[in-house]
XYZ file of C-alpha atoms in Angstrom:
363
model
C 25.266 87.856 175.497
C 24.340 85.958 172.341
C 20.836 84.617 172.724
C 19.832 80.949 172.417
C 17.534 80.166 169.346
C 14.516 78.278 170.594
C 11.833 76.375 169.035
C 8.488 75.018 170.453
C 7.165 71.724 169.417
C 3.443 71.729 170.294
C 3.139 75.423 170.421
C -0.652 75.746 169.855
C -1.699 73.934 173.074
C -2.308 75.469 176.366
C 1.325 74.583 177.628
C 2.651 75.668 174.269
C 0.998 78.996 174.545
C 2.483 79.437 177.945
C 6.027 78.687 176.443
C 5.340 81.470 173.780
C 4.478 83.965 176.617
C 7.397 83.075 178.853
C 9.863 83.434 175.979
C 8.718 86.916 175.124
C 11.560 89.183 176.188
C 13.354 86.354 177.921
C 17.067 87.504 178.734
C 18.604 84.315 177.319
C 16.267 82.790 174.895
C 14.699 83.914 171.511
C 11.845 82.232 169.866
C 12.413 81.596 166.336
C 10.275 78.601 165.379
C 6.971 77.016 166.404
C 5.804 73.510 165.106
C 2.495 71.882 165.786
C 0.167 69.146 164.032
C -0.350 69.070 160.379
C -3.701 70.807 160.842
C -1.846 74.131 162.085
C 1.240 73.800 159.817
C 1.586 76.645 157.181
C -0.600 79.068 159.216
C 0.657 82.193 160.822
C 0.811 81.402 164.626
C -1.836 84.009 165.387
C -4.215 82.314 162.860
C -3.384 78.895 164.187
C -4.480 79.700 167.745
C -7.510 81.998 166.812
C -10.481 81.106 169.207
C -7.979 78.998 171.130
C -5.741 81.346 172.794
C -6.097 80.715 176.587
C -3.488 82.971 178.207
C -4.453 86.214 180.107
C -2.056 88.282 177.947
C -2.058 89.007 174.290
C -0.063 86.940 171.765
C 3.497 88.272 171.860
C 4.266 90.397 168.661
C 7.264 88.319 167.827
C 5.319 85.164 167.691
C 2.186 86.374 165.602
C 3.843 86.228 162.154
C 5.822 82.853 162.773
C 4.691 80.343 160.142
C 3.813 77.071 162.118
C 5.893 74.179 161.047
C 4.736 70.593 160.986
C 6.158 68.967 164.011
C 6.945 65.651 162.298
C 7.636 66.512 158.624
C 9.560 69.491 159.167
C 11.807 68.161 161.820
C 15.103 68.706 159.937
C 14.192 72.217 158.973
C 13.235 73.096 162.598
C 16.362 71.279 163.933
C 18.552 73.527 161.599
C 16.896 76.723 162.915
C 17.465 76.366 166.552
C 19.829 75.594 169.460
C 17.235 73.463 171.351
C 13.527 72.930 171.554
C 10.761 72.807 174.055
C 8.359 69.907 173.619
C 4.700 70.017 174.739
C 2.549 67.815 172.336
C -0.516 66.002 172.556
C 0.133 62.680 171.052
C 0.323 58.969 172.067
C 3.181 58.012 174.317
C 4.963 55.796 171.619
C 4.622 58.619 169.185
C 6.057 61.218 171.654
C 9.041 58.904 172.425
C 9.719 58.664 168.613
C 9.366 62.280 167.948
C 11.664 63.422 170.958
C 14.384 60.772 169.976
C 14.094 61.985 166.338
C 14.973 65.638 167.316
C 17.755 64.509 169.803
C 19.214 62.437 166.882
C 19.178 65.496 164.825
C 21.395 67.112 167.501
C 18.827 69.189 168.858
C 18.582 69.140 172.624
C 14.820 68.393 173.800
C 13.534 70.017 176.947
C 10.195 68.155 177.382
C 6.981 68.812 179.323
C 5.589 65.407 178.302
C 5.660 62.262 180.536
C 6.685 59.851 177.900
C 10.281 59.822 178.588
C 10.132 60.325 182.381
C 10.799 56.727 183.107
C 13.522 56.223 180.624
C 16.548 55.367 182.680
C 18.903 57.792 181.216
C 16.581 60.661 180.808
C 17.028 63.190 183.634
C 13.767 64.266 185.274
C 14.710 67.486 186.929
C 13.509 70.082 189.383
C 16.452 72.449 189.223
C 16.458 73.250 193.045
C 16.319 69.565 193.904
C 18.177 67.259 191.761
C 20.186 69.370 189.242
C 22.969 66.896 189.539
C 20.898 64.403 187.617
C 21.749 66.210 184.303
C 25.134 64.479 184.498
C 23.440 61.350 183.105
C 23.079 63.245 179.733
C 26.653 62.104 178.753
C 25.580 58.515 179.066
C 22.272 59.136 177.017
C 24.336 60.678 174.333
C 26.321 57.615 174.031
C 23.201 55.428 173.709
C 21.812 57.807 171.107
C 25.150 58.254 169.323
C 24.946 62.054 169.532
C 27.288 64.713 170.313
C 24.914 67.580 171.140
C 21.514 65.990 171.051
C 19.757 64.735 174.244
C 16.245 64.673 176.079
C 15.768 66.153 179.487
C 12.338 66.260 181.078
C 10.411 68.158 183.872
C 8.244 66.162 186.320
C 4.563 66.184 186.659
C 2.808 69.420 187.408
C 1.247 68.291 190.670
C 4.195 66.959 192.465
C 5.584 70.484 192.488
C 3.082 71.369 195.104
C 4.543 68.828 197.697
C 7.971 67.422 196.769
C 9.868 70.524 197.162
C 8.509 70.843 200.853
C 9.382 67.165 201.462
C 12.941 67.348 200.153
C 14.709 69.054 203.037
C 12.851 66.591 205.439
C 14.465 63.638 203.772
C 17.522 64.189 206.041
C 15.247 63.181 209.099
C 14.254 59.787 207.738
C 10.949 60.660 205.933
C 9.214 57.342 205.633
C 5.546 57.523 204.477
C 3.715 60.230 202.703
C -0.179 60.451 202.021
C -1.033 63.318 199.596
C -4.386 64.401 198.122
C -4.015 66.993 195.224
C -6.772 69.446 194.144
C -5.762 70.230 190.411
C -6.884 73.051 188.214
C -8.434 72.524 184.957
C -5.655 74.125 183.015
C -3.716 70.923 184.009
C -5.953 69.319 181.475
C -5.425 72.059 178.889
C -8.858 73.483 179.369
C -10.606 76.672 180.339
C -14.131 77.045 181.901
C -15.381 78.180 178.439
C -14.203 75.101 176.870
C -15.122 72.727 179.850
C -18.507 73.880 181.160
C -18.935 70.623 183.044
C -16.140 71.582 185.516
C -18.115 74.816 186.700
C -19.412 73.979 190.253
C -17.849 70.539 189.987
C -15.150 68.342 191.303
C -14.030 65.143 189.730
C -12.406 62.578 191.880
C -10.338 60.970 189.068
C -7.513 62.140 186.813
C -6.285 59.335 184.419
C -2.619 58.177 185.360
C -2.078 61.092 187.736
C -1.958 59.031 190.904
C 0.660 56.641 189.621
C 2.683 59.701 188.550
C 2.222 61.313 192.053
C 3.454 58.318 193.849
C 6.306 57.193 191.509
C 7.792 60.367 189.963
C 9.101 61.831 193.399
C 11.125 58.624 193.865
C 13.069 59.158 190.680
C 13.662 62.872 191.547
C 15.048 61.761 194.918
C 17.027 58.908 193.241
C 20.699 58.608 192.429
C 22.861 57.966 189.288
C 24.127 54.566 189.250
C 26.264 53.608 186.253
C 24.346 54.642 183.064
C 20.987 55.114 184.729
C 18.944 56.986 187.523
C 17.822 54.559 190.196
C 14.871 55.754 192.205
C 15.026 55.815 195.942
C 13.341 53.154 197.959
C 13.514 55.116 201.233
C 10.077 56.702 200.978
C 6.610 55.387 200.103
C 3.882 57.600 198.822
C 0.257 57.026 198.264
C -1.895 59.565 196.501
C -5.407 60.684 195.511
C -5.893 63.190 192.732
C -9.024 65.438 192.175
C -9.907 67.907 189.357
C -11.417 70.913 190.954
C -13.094 74.274 189.711
C -10.061 76.336 189.676
C -8.417 77.771 186.415
C -4.794 77.570 187.598
C -3.204 76.270 190.590
C -2.640 72.714 191.989
C -2.958 72.458 195.941
C -1.862 69.541 197.991
C -2.993 68.235 201.326
C 0.011 66.208 202.703
C 0.527 63.929 205.685
C 3.983 62.856 206.689
C 5.454 60.173 208.965
C 9.147 59.824 209.923
C 11.050 56.860 211.142
C 10.860 56.135 214.881
C 12.990 58.637 216.813
C 13.875 60.982 213.956
C 10.919 63.367 213.977
C 11.871 66.981 213.731
C 10.095 69.842 215.553
C 7.624 72.036 213.744
C 10.003 74.940 214.219
C 12.769 73.016 212.682
C 10.774 72.234 209.699
C 9.874 75.721 209.131
C 13.623 76.800 209.339
C 14.451 74.021 206.860
C 11.831 75.320 204.452
C 12.917 78.964 204.859
C 16.625 78.203 204.130
C 16.084 75.714 201.253
C 17.731 76.721 198.130
C 19.262 74.804 195.232
C 21.396 75.069 192.163
C 18.881 77.431 190.541
C 19.352 79.909 193.202
C 23.059 79.421 193.287
C 23.359 80.139 189.518
C 20.842 82.991 189.794
C 18.971 81.617 186.895
C 16.545 84.204 185.272
C 13.387 82.166 185.989
C 14.468 81.051 189.542
C 12.521 82.281 192.525
C 14.605 84.021 195.027
C 12.854 82.401 197.943
C 11.725 78.904 196.779
C 9.499 77.732 199.603
C 7.239 80.289 201.359
C 5.428 79.551 204.568
C 2.276 81.381 205.512
C 1.391 81.590 209.307
C -2.314 82.635 208.544
C -4.825 79.733 209.217
C -6.425 80.075 205.834
C -3.264 80.231 203.457
C -2.070 79.449 201.059
C -5.089 80.215 198.661
C -5.149 79.535 195.028
C -6.206 82.947 193.874
C -3.959 84.893 196.316
C -0.861 82.836 196.186
C -0.492 80.844 193.037
C 1.476 83.734 191.260
C 4.072 84.099 193.875
C 7.440 85.189 192.414
C 5.975 84.966 188.943
C 4.351 81.670 189.611
C 7.770 79.949 190.227
C 7.656 79.819 194.171
C 6.021 77.196 196.276
C 3.519 78.291 199.057
C 3.033 76.194 202.093
C 0.833 76.575 205.274
C -1.159 74.709 207.996
C 1.859 72.731 209.341
C 0.566 70.942 212.298
C 0.704 67.658 214.298
C -1.586 64.746 213.050
C -3.266 61.988 214.962
C -2.063 59.193 212.775
C 0.831 60.567 210.893
C 3.450 62.846 212.566
C 2.439 66.082 210.750
C 0.212 67.464 207.992
C 0.501 70.587 205.832
C -0.802 72.270 202.740
C 1.100 72.982 199.624
C 0.385 75.081 196.428
C 2.078 75.618 193.095
C 1.083 77.311 189.718
C 0.582 74.245 187.488
C 1.352 75.906 184.106
C 4.229 78.036 185.324
C 6.315 76.153 187.906
C 4.548 72.919 187.089
C 4.775 73.031 183.334
C 6.294 75.657 180.895
C 7.984 77.597 183.612
C 9.634 74.649 185.237
C 10.897 73.486 181.792
C 12.247 77.104 180.899
C 14.103 76.992 184.475
C 15.555 73.480 183.411
C 16.665 74.889 180.053
C 18.317 77.876 181.773
C 20.069 75.142 184.077
C 21.238 73.122 181.115
C 22.424 76.298 179.344
C 24.458 77.513 182.487
C 25.981 74.119 182.880
C 27.039 73.941 179.268
C 24.836 70.984 178.132
C 23.226 73.405 175.596
C 25.392 75.572 173.481
C 24.673 78.417 171.067
C 28.213 78.384 169.316
């Protein structure tokens, strides 16, 4: 198989670093270019991240000597080198919108970890096991952009991975209301304890913009294509609180769910639905897809962040403590690895889907 040539825009940040590690020895993808801000441009990648490397593995050999390009000024050069790019930049929203559209109009598909385009009507925001069909909107997006190959696709917010996959098979029963509290690791802010000592022995009950994303993004993921846009569902309402907690990796969610009257499934039925739930990613046997997407733990003290976040290379979802509630119908706990399933890994899985379905080519 001829490998797809891949570039990373924003390759020096924490999510960019995770992309670099995930592309090392990937069966389909070959990392050929890394771009970042002008302050890193012109440096060897190893030198650009010296003192900033936050991964628990060494810098892959194939990335060390890549000369970092300027994400904005070297766009045409980068576009000529690759079949598609991952984007994980730390910029203002309007600047991200402009940058991603610039690459798309250079006929370079963009698979983005950024939030800027998540609410663009014709940009699919995809969890491959849940709404793979949304990538069909790409044809309408290409018409708007005037491109033949270029487009933008995005992955959803990292924290919703810990509970939206578990809720998806329950939609069939008339899921109506969701209350969720998320407990989010510091890597979600691009930090380590060494760089954020204030987080040691601490919990911060606020993450800017996170509660709005947690309440609204699932509705688009569960939405439908109508004409040339994706219309969010109005069947479910979600309210959220989001906390930053003293964990390095792993986002946990405490979830409370209520169904429409007369529609409530049994606990046994919910567990069966979780065990059997799979999607297009499993059907296509994509390289990064977990074999078992949703995993339920019967132990009263599971899932635990340190024990379970790396399940199936960090791409599976861990669930536990499903039980009846006094105000809602049920409550349970969910866990996902935020920089793997929630960020770079989820974007790599989305790129695999787009390649398998023919939206990204390497002719």
